[in-house]
Amino acid sequence: MRALWFCIAALAATFFSISSDAATDGMRCGQRLISTGDTLYAVRNVCGEPSATDRRVVSRTEKRRVSAPCFKDRDGTVRCDRVEEYTVEIVIDEWTYDFGPRRFVHYLIFENGKLAKITTGSYGSAGAD
């Protein structure tokens, strides 16, 4: 009996894990759906003006492989490239959609104009209907 309850709990946890991951990839606005990768313009066109916005610029260090003079590394492998670090500036836009007390608040994070992440908060406020 204990094994049966364990299996049921594991299946329920898997179901809720899958459904919460799917919810972060998209958001419904009326009859239309927005999803990660959409532009600022496309989201505003589908969902209208957000309830709140914030914009900031962050610096990130990224790595890339570049050509270099060939050399032998410690294990004798000949390499003709190297890893180079560089800093890029990323424009972060955070939009909040509060659709009222019957729906959850959605927080959208854009990076350089593309929707990167959607998270869900608690129920919206009464004044947002």
mmCIF file with all atom_site columns, N, CA, C and O in Angstrom, residues 19 50 55 69 92 106 110-111:
data_model
loop_
_atom_site.group_PDB
_atom_site.id
_atom_site.type_symbol
_atom_site.label_atom_id
_atom_site.label_alt_id
_atom_site.label_comp_id
_atom_site.label_asym_id
_atom_site.label_entity_id
_atom_site.label_seq_id
_atom_site.pdbx_PDB_ins_code
_atom_site.Cartn_x
_atom_site.Cartn_y
_atom_site.Cartn_z
_atom_site.occupancy
_atom_site.B_iso_or_equiv
_atom_site.pdbx_formal_charge
_atom_site.auth_seq_id
_atom_site.auth_comp_id
_atom_site.auth_asym_id
_atom_site.auth_atom_id
_atom_site.pdbx_PDB_model_num
ATOM 1  N N  . SER A 1 19  ? 3.498  20.754 -15.932 1.00 0.00 ? 19  SER A N  1
ATOM 2  C CA . SER A 1 19  ? 2.551  21.826 -16.209 1.00 0.00 ? 19  SER A CA 1
ATOM 3  C C  . SER A 1 19  ? 3.116  23.180 -15.816 1.00 0.00 ? 19  SER A C  1
ATOM 4  O O  . SER A 1 19  ? 2.882  24.170 -16.491 1.00 0.00 ? 19  SER A O  1
ATOM 5  N N  . PRO A 1 50  ? 1.314  46.984 -20.716 1.00 0.00 ? 50  PRO A N  1
ATOM 6  C CA . PRO A 1 50  ? 1.480  46.325 -19.421 1.00 0.00 ? 50  PRO A CA 1
ATOM 7  C C  . PRO A 1 50  ? 1.053  47.240 -18.281 1.00 0.00 ? 50  PRO A C  1
ATOM 8  O O  . PRO A 1 50  ? 0.991  48.467 -18.435 1.00 0.00 ? 50  PRO A O  1
ATOM 9  N N  . ARG A 1 55  ? 13.079 49.194 -16.978 1.00 0.00 ? 55  ARG A N  1
ATOM 10 C CA . ARG A 1 55  ? 14.155 48.944 -17.945 1.00 0.00 ? 55  ARG A CA 1
ATOM 11 C C  . ARG A 1 55  ? 15.487 49.214 -17.272 1.00 0.00 ? 55  ARG A C  1
ATOM 12 O O  . ARG A 1 55  ? 15.639 50.181 -16.536 1.00 0.00 ? 55  ARG A O  1
ATOM 13 N N  . PRO A 1 69  ? 47.131 31.215 -33.099 1.00 0.00 ? 69  PRO A N  1
ATOM 14 C CA . PRO A 1 69  ? 48.255 30.402 -33.587 1.00 0.00 ? 69  PRO A CA 1
ATOM 15 C C  . PRO A 1 69  ? 48.190 29.002 -32.965 1.00 0.00 ? 69  PRO A C  1
ATOM 16 O O  . PRO A 1 69  ? 47.822 28.839 -31.797 1.00 0.00 ? 69  PRO A O  1
ATOM 17 N N  . ILE A 1 92  ? 17.515 44.933 -20.380 1.00 0.00 ? 92  ILE A N  1
ATOM 18 C CA . ILE A 1 92  ? 16.502 44.098 -19.721 1.00 0.00 ? 92  ILE A CA 1
ATOM 19 C C  . ILE A 1 92  ? 15.240 44.938 -19.540 1.00 0.00 ? 92  ILE A C  1
ATOM 20 O O  . ILE A 1 92  ? 15.283 45.997 -18.923 1.00 0.00 ? 92  ILE A O  1
ATOM 21 N N  . HIS A 1 106 ? 1.282  38.209 -14.287 1.00 0.00 ? 106 HIS A N  1
ATOM 22 C CA . HIS A 1 106 ? 2.366  37.644 -15.081 1.00 0.00 ? 106 HIS A CA 1
ATOM 23 C C  . HIS A 1 106 ? 3.497  38.660 -15.178 1.00 0.00 ? 106 HIS A C  1
ATOM 24 O O  . HIS A 1 106 ? 3.262  39.849 -15.424 1.00 0.00 ? 106 HIS A O  1
ATOM 25 N N  . PHE A 1 110 ? 12.278 40.579 -20.819 1.00 0.00 ? 110 PHE A N  1
ATOM 26 C CA . PHE A 1 110 ? 12.802 40.667 -22.178 1.00 0.00 ? 110 PHE A CA 1
ATOM 27 C C  . PHE A 1 110 ? 14.296 40.949 -22.108 1.00 0.00 ? 110 PHE A C  1
ATOM 28 O O  . PHE A 1 110 ? 14.745 41.719 -21.265 1.00 0.00 ? 110 PHE A O  1
ATOM 29 N N  . GLU A 1 111 ? 15.061 40.327 -22.990 1.00 0.00 ? 111 GLU A N  1
ATOM 30 C CA . GLU A 1 111 ? 16.479 40.610 -23.118 1.00 0.00 ? 111 GLU A CA 1
ATOM 31 C C  . GLU A 1 111 ? 16.731 41.063 -24.545 1.00 0.00 ? 111 GLU A C  1
ATOM 32 O O  . GLU A 1 111 ? 16.453 40.327 -25.488 1.00 0.00 ? 111 GLU A O  1
#
